[in-house]
Every structure is written in C-alpha cells, then in structure tokens.
Amino acid sequence: MMERYVRFDTAEGIRWGVLGEGHITEITCNPALGYELTDIYHQPSQIKLLAPVEPSKIVCVGLNYREHVKESQSATKEPDEPVLFLKPPSALLGPGEKIIYPEMAQRVDYEAELGVIIGRECSNIAEVEAEDYIFGFTCVNDVTARDLQKKDVQWTRAKGFNTFCPVGPWIVDKLKYNDLLVESYLNGELKQSSRTSMMIFPVAVLISFISKVMTLMPGDLISTGTPAGIAPMQVGDRIEVRIEGIGSLANDIA
C-alpha cells in the first residue's frame, strides 16, 4: 500500500507524519531514514505543511525532455549525458508558501518536475539497482531567474535564490513512476503537460549517473527535469505543479 509522508509545523514544533483518512499519524523521524509510528495524531486543519524533505543536497537535471530542449536558448541539441546542477537546501519552500521575486531578476520562470527522494546511501550503482535506492516521489518547482541564467552561463545564482525550490505537498512511496503525467498551471491556465516516459534520461539512468559523480544520502532530492512550456511569472501570480499519483503543489509569487 502506498503511503503519503508529510512534514509539518505544530505548536510543539516541526514533526513528520503519515497522512491517513482525515488525520496524520506522527512518526519518529524523517521517513527516508527509517521510522516508527507513534500514537500521536493531528488534524490536517490544525497544522501547516512544510517541504517534505530535509536533504543534504538537491541535485537537479537540466534539458531532460526533448520538447524542452527545442524551446531552450541554452542548447542546440539533446545532451549526450545528464546535465547536472545543484540547488542549495536554503532554496526549499513548502506548499502554500510564497516564492519571492528577487530584486536583481527581470524574468522568473516556473519549471514543473518530478522529485525523487533517495532512501539509502547510494554510490557508483548500476541502472538496474537504482529502484532499490528510491524512497519516494514528490512535486518540485525548479524556479529559475531566466535572465540571470543566460547572463551568468552557469546556473547557481539563477536557480539558487531563497524560495526557488518549492517541494510538496508530500512524499508518495511505491509509485509507478515511469509514465506519470506532469503539468503546471499558471493562474489556473495549463502551461506544461507531458509524461515522465518522455524523459531523455529516465529516473534509473539519472540515479546511476549521479551516484557515479557523488554519493547520494538518505533524504537527498533529485529533481528530474522539466517539460516544454516554461514561461515567466509575475508578482501576484499563482503557480501550481500537478503530478499524477502525487498531487498538487501551489505557490503564490510575492
């Protein structure tokens, strides 16, 4: 049975839990690290959902959908191997929290992506082993200051601002992930729509490749790339990422 894991804030502090029908059962720790159920229950209406990850690193993948490569100004052909970059954990943002438009940016885009949470320490593994290292999946918005990305050539500043990595609303485990619908909606209008089966480098390839570059730790987050349809957001907009089998991640721009 699939579970939905949440990280949330209460009057007593930040907690982790399993989302059930009408209640949250508190658990002892980050579920990617192994956990036990408690006998403490919370009502969803009485808590605030937070980003459901506490990664040591956020590894992102660029140019991983063919149609997105065609619309990109930074590539003339499909990459021969995964294009990797990092976002700092300080960029994390929870569902319903506000994305802050930086003063130094002139164009800020949304990028709807499938997020993969690692469940075991992972180094130099083969593609056929990759599924054994997955804990679960979530929605990610790889927010990007597009003008700064073009200006800087490398992407650290453009993708690393505080609030530029909304994640949530929860982690879903045991999900069949190879053909999920990935969508984004800007102010209710459909902007991106594709399926994870359209990735150039599937999830297993990404995990194996990244593990040969750096050790992945339990709880680390991989953001697997965005489909075509990127466009700028303005202050006052609402951006929503929807992924089949996971749910909806919505944030306003401030």
mmCIF file of C-alpha atoms in Angstrom:
data_model
loop_
_atom_site.group_PDB
_atom_site.id
_atom_site.type_symbol
_atom_site.label_atom_id
_atom_site.label_comp_id
_atom_site.label_asym_id
_atom_site.label_seq_id
_atom_site.Cartn_x
_atom_site.Cartn_y
_atom_site.Cartn_z
ATOM 1 C CA MET A 1 0.000 0.000 0.000
ATOM 2 C CA MET A 2 1.264 3.452 -0.900
ATOM 3 C CA GLU A 3 1.829 5.904 1.940
ATOM 4 C CA ARG A 4 1.889 9.699 1.925
ATOM 5 C CA TYR A 5 4.508 11.215 4.230
ATOM 6 C CA VAL A 6 4.251 14.811 5.403
ATOM 7 C CA ARG A 7 6.473 17.226 7.273
ATOM 8 C CA PHE A 8 4.519 19.818 9.211
ATOM 9 C CA ASP A 9 4.635 22.545 11.826
ATOM 10 C CA THR A 10 2.650 22.401 15.063
ATOM 11 C CA ALA A 11 2.501 24.448 18.245
ATOM 12 C CA GLU A 12 5.024 21.979 19.677
ATOM 13 C CA GLY A 13 7.439 22.211 16.739
ATOM 14 C CA ILE A 14 8.188 20.534 13.413
ATOM 15 C CA ARG A 15 7.089 16.919 13.032
ATOM 16 C CA TRP A 16 6.897 14.136 10.438
ATOM 17 C CA GLY A 17 3.829 12.004 9.851
ATOM 18 C CA VAL A 18 1.841 9.609 7.686
ATOM 19 C CA LEU A 19 -1.245 11.149 6.108
ATOM 20 C CA GLY A 20 -4.322 8.981 6.524
ATOM 21 C CA GLU A 21 -8.040 9.488 6.017
ATOM 22 C CA GLY A 22 -8.799 12.659 7.939
ATOM 23 C CA HIS A 23 -5.774 12.555 10.243
ATOM 24 C CA ILE A 24 -1.986 12.481 10.395
ATOM 25 C CA THR A 25 -0.185 9.846 12.449
ATOM 26 C CA GLU A 26 3.038 11.263 13.833
ATOM 27 C CA ILE A 27 6.224 9.260 13.183
ATOM 28 C CA THR A 28 9.553 9.365 14.969
ATOM 29 C CA CYS A 29 11.766 10.927 12.264
ATOM 30 C CA ASN A 30 12.354 11.636 8.587
ATOM 31 C CA PRO A 31 10.813 8.555 6.936
ATOM 32 C CA ALA A 32 13.693 8.196 4.466
ATOM 33 C CA LEU A 33 15.918 7.402 7.457
ATOM 34 C CA GLY A 34 13.650 4.681 8.852
ATOM 35 C CA TYR A 35 10.925 5.423 11.390
ATOM 36 C CA GLU A 36 8.373 4.095 13.842
ATOM 37 C CA LEU A 37 4.721 5.056 14.180
ATOM 38 C CA THR A 38 3.616 6.819 17.351
ATOM 39 C CA ASP A 39 0.188 7.033 18.969
ATOM 40 C CA ILE A 40 0.050 10.816 18.411
ATOM 41 C CA TYR A 41 -2.496 12.098 15.886
ATOM 42 C CA HIS A 42 -3.014 15.501 14.271
ATOM 43 C CA GLN A 43 -5.879 17.026 12.323
ATOM 44 C CA PRO A 44 -4.764 18.369 8.912
ATOM 45 C CA SER A 45 -6.678 21.603 9.552
ATOM 46 C CA GLN A 46 -4.581 22.281 12.656
ATOM 47 C CA ILE A 47 -1.106 22.010 11.127
ATOM 48 C CA LYS A 48 0.940 23.763 8.442
ATOM 49 C CA LEU A 49 2.503 21.600 5.750
ATOM 50 C CA LEU A 50 6.211 22.173 5.109
ATOM 51 C CA ALA A 51 8.515 20.970 2.342
ATOM 52 C CA PRO A 52 8.569 17.185 2.941
ATOM 53 C CA VAL A 53 12.342 16.854 2.583
ATOM 54 C CA GLU A 54 15.485 17.654 4.573
ATOM 55 C CA PRO A 55 18.178 16.813 2.017
ATOM 56 C CA SER A 56 21.919 17.154 2.345
ATOM 57 C CA LYS A 57 21.766 18.246 -1.304
ATOM 58 C CA ILE A 58 19.305 18.910 -4.107
ATOM 59 C CA VAL A 59 20.576 17.509 -7.404
ATOM 60 C CA CYS A 60 18.767 18.871 -10.449
ATOM 61 C CA VAL A 61 18.749 17.803 -14.075
ATOM 62 C CA GLY A 62 18.555 20.212 -16.995
ATOM 63 C CA LEU A 63 17.336 19.610 -20.535
ATOM 64 C CA ASN A 64 15.779 16.198 -19.857
ATOM 65 C CA TYR A 65 12.664 16.449 -22.066
ATOM 66 C CA ARG A 66 13.081 16.638 -25.840
ATOM 67 C CA GLU A 67 10.467 19.344 -26.368
ATOM 68 C CA HIS A 68 12.066 21.475 -23.649
ATOM 69 C CA VAL A 69 15.447 21.192 -25.378
ATOM 70 C CA LYS A 70 13.817 22.570 -28.539
ATOM 71 C CA GLU A 71 12.474 25.638 -26.701
ATOM 72 C CA SER A 72 15.669 26.219 -24.721
ATOM 73 C CA GLN A 73 18.030 29.027 -25.649
ATOM 74 C CA SER A 74 20.948 27.296 -23.915
ATOM 75 C CA ALA A 75 21.123 24.135 -26.061
ATOM 76 C CA THR A 76 21.187 23.326 -29.762
ATOM 77 C CA LYS A 77 20.814 19.538 -29.435
ATOM 78 C CA GLU A 78 19.870 16.863 -26.938
ATOM 79 C CA PRO A 79 22.564 16.249 -24.314
ATOM 80 C CA ASP A 80 24.704 13.118 -24.604
ATOM 81 C CA GLU A 81 24.609 12.623 -20.838
ATOM 82 C CA PRO A 82 22.574 14.134 -17.983
ATOM 83 C CA VAL A 83 23.159 17.838 -17.335
ATOM 84 C CA LEU A 84 23.525 18.253 -13.564
ATOM 85 C CA PHE A 85 23.421 21.250 -11.253
ATOM 86 C CA LEU A 86 22.746 21.815 -7.557
ATOM 87 C CA LYS A 87 20.250 23.924 -5.657
ATOM 88 C CA PRO A 88 21.060 24.798 -2.037
ATOM 89 C CA PRO A 89 18.766 23.418 0.684
ATOM 90 C CA SER A 90 18.158 27.063 1.666
ATOM 91 C CA ALA A 91 16.069 27.369 -1.539
ATOM 92 C CA LEU A 92 13.445 24.918 -0.221
ATOM 93 C CA LEU A 93 9.873 26.151 0.129
ATOM 94 C CA GLY A 94 6.743 24.409 1.329
ATOM 95 C CA PRO A 95 3.287 24.178 -0.230
ATOM 96 C CA GLY A 96 1.311 27.398 0.045
ATOM 97 C CA GLU A 97 4.362 29.498 0.904
ATOM 98 C CA LYS A 98 5.346 32.484 -1.232
ATOM 99 C CA ILE A 99 8.029 32.498 -3.915
ATOM 100 C CA ILE A 100 9.942 35.768 -3.519
ATOM 101 C CA TYR A 101 10.756 37.592 -6.758
ATOM 102 C CA PRO A 102 14.391 38.769 -6.428
ATOM 103 C CA GLU A 103 15.111 42.447 -6.989
ATOM 104 C CA MET A 104 18.050 41.621 -9.268
ATOM 105 C CA ALA A 105 15.980 39.427 -11.617
ATOM 106 C CA GLN A 106 13.912 40.567 -14.597
ATOM 107 C CA ARG A 107 12.356 37.222 -15.558
ATOM 108 C CA VAL A 108 11.436 34.386 -13.181
ATOM 109 C CA ASP A 109 10.082 31.141 -14.672
ATOM 110 C CA TYR A 110 8.332 28.063 -13.281
ATOM 111 C CA GLU A 111 9.542 24.531 -14.084
ATOM 112 C CA ALA A 112 7.320 21.595 -13.062
ATOM 113 C CA GLU A 113 9.359 18.500 -12.220
ATOM 114 C CA LEU A 114 9.124 15.048 -10.660
ATOM 115 C CA GLY A 115 11.197 14.852 -7.484
ATOM 116 C CA VAL A 116 12.843 11.597 -6.362
ATOM 117 C CA ILE A 117 13.809 11.076 -2.708
ATOM 118 C CA ILE A 118 16.695 8.716 -2.011
ATOM 119 C CA GLY A 119 16.187 6.070 0.687
ATOM 120 C CA ARG A 120 19.642 4.502 1.047
ATOM 121 C CA GLU A 121 23.239 5.661 0.747
ATOM 122 C CA CYS A 122 23.985 5.359 -2.920
ATOM 123 C CA SER A 123 27.374 5.377 -4.650
ATOM 124 C CA ASN A 124 28.504 4.028 -8.011
ATOM 125 C CA ILE A 125 25.453 1.852 -8.654
ATOM 126 C CA ALA A 126 24.189 0.297 -11.884
ATOM 127 C CA GLU A 127 20.928 1.355 -13.522
ATOM 128 C CA VAL A 128 19.324 -1.998 -12.711
ATOM 129 C CA GLU A 129 19.945 -1.350 -8.999
ATOM 130 C CA ALA A 130 18.519 2.172 -8.944
ATOM 131 C CA GLU A 131 14.959 1.332 -7.921
ATOM 132 C CA ASP A 132 16.239 -0.258 -4.702
ATOM 133 C CA TYR A 133 17.549 3.156 -3.613
ATOM 134 C CA ILE A 134 14.336 5.138 -4.137
ATOM 135 C CA PHE A 135 12.295 6.070 -1.080
ATOM 136 C CA GLY A 136 9.548 8.056 -2.777
ATOM 137 C CA PHE A 137 8.405 10.866 -5.043
ATOM 138 C CA THR A 138 7.132 14.429 -4.768
ATOM 139 C CA CYS A 139 6.364 17.539 -6.832
ATOM 140 C CA VAL A 140 9.124 20.103 -7.413
ATOM 141 C CA ASN A 141 9.097 23.559 -8.974
ATOM 142 C CA ASP A 142 12.606 24.393 -10.204
ATOM 143 C CA VAL A 143 12.072 28.171 -10.130
ATOM 144 C CA THR A 144 14.613 29.942 -12.333
ATOM 145 C CA ALA A 145 15.658 33.550 -12.928
ATOM 146 C CA ARG A 146 15.937 33.063 -16.681
ATOM 147 C CA ASP A 147 17.685 36.348 -17.447
ATOM 148 C CA LEU A 148 20.379 35.612 -14.859
ATOM 149 C CA GLN A 149 20.791 32.062 -16.139
ATOM 150 C CA LYS A 150 21.533 33.470 -19.583
ATOM 151 C CA LYS A 151 23.774 36.221 -18.201
ATOM 152 C CA ASP A 152 25.856 34.033 -15.870
ATOM 153 C CA VAL A 153 26.205 30.994 -18.195
ATOM 154 C CA GLN A 154 26.472 28.716 -15.139
ATOM 155 C CA TRP A 155 23.234 28.393 -13.195
ATOM 156 C CA THR A 156 23.990 28.747 -9.478
ATOM 157 C CA ARG A 157 22.615 32.245 -8.949
ATOM 158 C CA ALA A 158 19.657 31.859 -11.318
ATOM 159 C CA LYS A 159 18.368 28.755 -9.555
ATOM 160 C CA GLY A 160 19.675 29.202 -6.019
ATOM 161 C CA PHE A 161 17.686 32.090 -4.545
ATOM 162 C CA ASN A 162 15.811 31.531 -1.295
ATOM 163 C CA THR A 163 12.290 30.167 -2.058
ATOM 164 C CA PHE A 164 13.339 28.934 -5.544
ATOM 165 C CA CYS A 165 12.691 25.254 -4.774
ATOM 166 C CA PRO A 166 9.063 24.628 -3.771
ATOM 167 C CA VAL A 167 8.537 20.951 -2.889
ATOM 168 C CA GLY A 168 5.476 19.005 -1.796
ATOM 169 C CA PRO A 169 2.816 18.594 -0.756
ATOM 170 C CA TRP A 170 4.054 15.197 0.490
ATOM 171 C CA ILE A 171 6.174 12.190 -0.416
ATOM 172 C CA VAL A 172 4.454 9.206 -2.026
ATOM 173 C CA ASP A 173 6.195 5.837 -1.914
ATOM 174 C CA LYS A 174 5.700 2.706 -4.053
ATOM 175 C CA LEU A 175 4.626 4.797 -7.052
ATOM 176 C CA LYS A 176 4.875 3.500 -10.618
ATOM 177 C CA TYR A 177 6.853 6.441 -11.891
ATOM 178 C CA ASN A 178 7.876 5.724 -15.477
ATOM 179 C CA ASP A 179 4.787 7.201 -17.184
ATOM 180 C CA LEU A 180 3.308 9.883 -14.917
ATOM 181 C CA LEU A 181 1.522 12.998 -16.171
ATOM 182 C CA VAL A 182 3.436 16.176 -15.209
ATOM 183 C CA GLU A 183 1.620 19.512 -15.518
ATOM 184 C CA SER A 184 1.877 23.132 -14.473
ATOM 185 C CA TYR A 185 -0.887 25.726 -14.245
ATOM 186 C CA LEU A 186 -0.276 29.476 -14.091
ATOM 187 C CA ASN A 187 -3.281 31.287 -12.611
ATOM 188 C CA GLY A 188 -5.362 28.226 -13.489
ATOM 189 C CA GLU A 189 -4.231 28.038 -17.128
ATOM 190 C CA LEU A 190 -2.486 24.859 -18.286
ATOM 191 C CA LYS A 191 1.092 25.677 -19.323
ATOM 192 C CA GLN A 192 3.049 22.411 -19.246
ATOM 193 C CA SER A 193 1.831 18.893 -19.916
ATOM 194 C CA SER A 194 3.999 15.863 -20.567
ATOM 195 C CA ARG A 195 4.747 12.429 -19.182
ATOM 196 C CA THR A 196 7.789 11.064 -17.408
ATOM 197 C CA SER A 197 8.058 8.481 -20.193
ATOM 198 C CA MET A 198 9.203 11.388 -22.393
ATOM 199 C CA MET A 199 12.383 11.962 -20.371
ATOM 200 C CA ILE A 200 15.611 11.685 -22.349
ATOM 201 C CA PHE A 201 17.276 10.063 -19.331
ATOM 202 C CA PRO A 202 14.812 8.031 -17.212
ATOM 203 C CA VAL A 203 14.899 8.008 -13.423
ATOM 204 C CA ALA A 204 17.058 4.881 -13.137
ATOM 205 C CA VAL A 205 19.637 6.326 -15.529
ATOM 206 C CA LEU A 206 19.743 9.563 -13.536
ATOM 207 C CA ILE A 207 20.247 7.861 -10.172
ATOM 208 C CA SER A 208 23.011 5.645 -11.525
ATOM 209 C CA PHE A 209 24.747 8.533 -13.284
ATOM 210 C CA ILE A 210 24.582 10.871 -10.286
ATOM 211 C CA SER A 211 25.798 8.129 -7.939
ATOM 212 C CA LYS A 212 28.955 7.848 -10.041
ATOM 213 C CA VAL A 213 29.600 11.565 -9.515
ATOM 214 C CA MET A 214 28.660 11.995 -5.847
ATOM 215 C CA THR A 215 27.376 9.850 -3.001
ATOM 216 C CA LEU A 216 23.638 10.231 -2.530
ATOM 217 C CA MET A 217 22.457 10.093 1.072
ATOM 218 C CA PRO A 218 19.071 9.062 2.502
ATOM 219 C CA GLY A 219 16.716 12.016 2.142
ATOM 220 C CA ASP A 220 18.552 13.615 -0.781
ATOM 221 C CA LEU A 221 16.342 15.054 -3.511
ATOM 222 C CA ILE A 222 16.759 14.631 -7.269
ATOM 223 C CA SER A 223 14.705 16.943 -9.481
ATOM 224 C CA THR A 224 14.428 15.192 -12.815
ATOM 225 C CA GLY A 225 13.931 17.999 -15.343
ATOM 226 C CA THR A 226 11.025 19.968 -16.773
ATOM 227 C CA PRO A 227 8.878 19.538 -19.898
ATOM 228 C CA ALA A 228 8.275 22.186 -22.542
ATOM 229 C CA GLY A 229 6.076 25.165 -21.754
ATOM 230 C CA ILE A 230 8.217 27.279 -19.434
ATOM 231 C CA ALA A 231 7.217 30.935 -19.167
ATOM 232 C CA PRO A 232 7.665 33.890 -16.815
ATOM 233 C CA MET A 233 5.689 34.583 -13.652
ATOM 234 C CA GLN A 234 4.762 37.958 -12.190
ATOM 235 C CA VAL A 235 4.181 39.157 -8.647
ATOM 236 C CA GLY A 236 0.637 38.181 -7.681
ATOM 237 C CA ASP A 237 0.560 35.058 -9.871
ATOM 238 C CA ARG A 238 -0.176 31.571 -8.597
ATOM 239 C CA ILE A 239 1.791 28.633 -9.975
ATOM 240 C CA GLU A 240 0.662 25.047 -9.472
ATOM 241 C CA VAL A 241 2.557 21.831 -10.218
ATOM 242 C CA ARG A 242 0.439 18.704 -10.588
ATOM 243 C CA ILE A 243 1.834 15.190 -10.917
ATOM 244 C CA GLU A 244 -0.287 12.108 -11.431
ATOM 245 C CA GLY A 245 -0.345 9.877 -8.363
ATOM 246 C CA ILE A 246 1.187 12.541 -6.110
ATOM 247 C CA GLY A 247 -0.989 15.651 -6.017
ATOM 248 C CA SER A 248 -0.743 19.418 -6.345
ATOM 249 C CA LEU A 249 1.904 21.912 -5.199
ATOM 250 C CA ALA A 250 0.715 25.536 -5.342
ATOM 251 C CA ASN A 251 2.614 28.731 -4.504
ATOM 252 C CA ASP A 252 1.960 32.439 -4.978
ATOM 253 C CA ILE A 253 4.576 34.911 -6.229
ATOM 254 C CA ALA A 254 5.416 37.870 -3.977
#
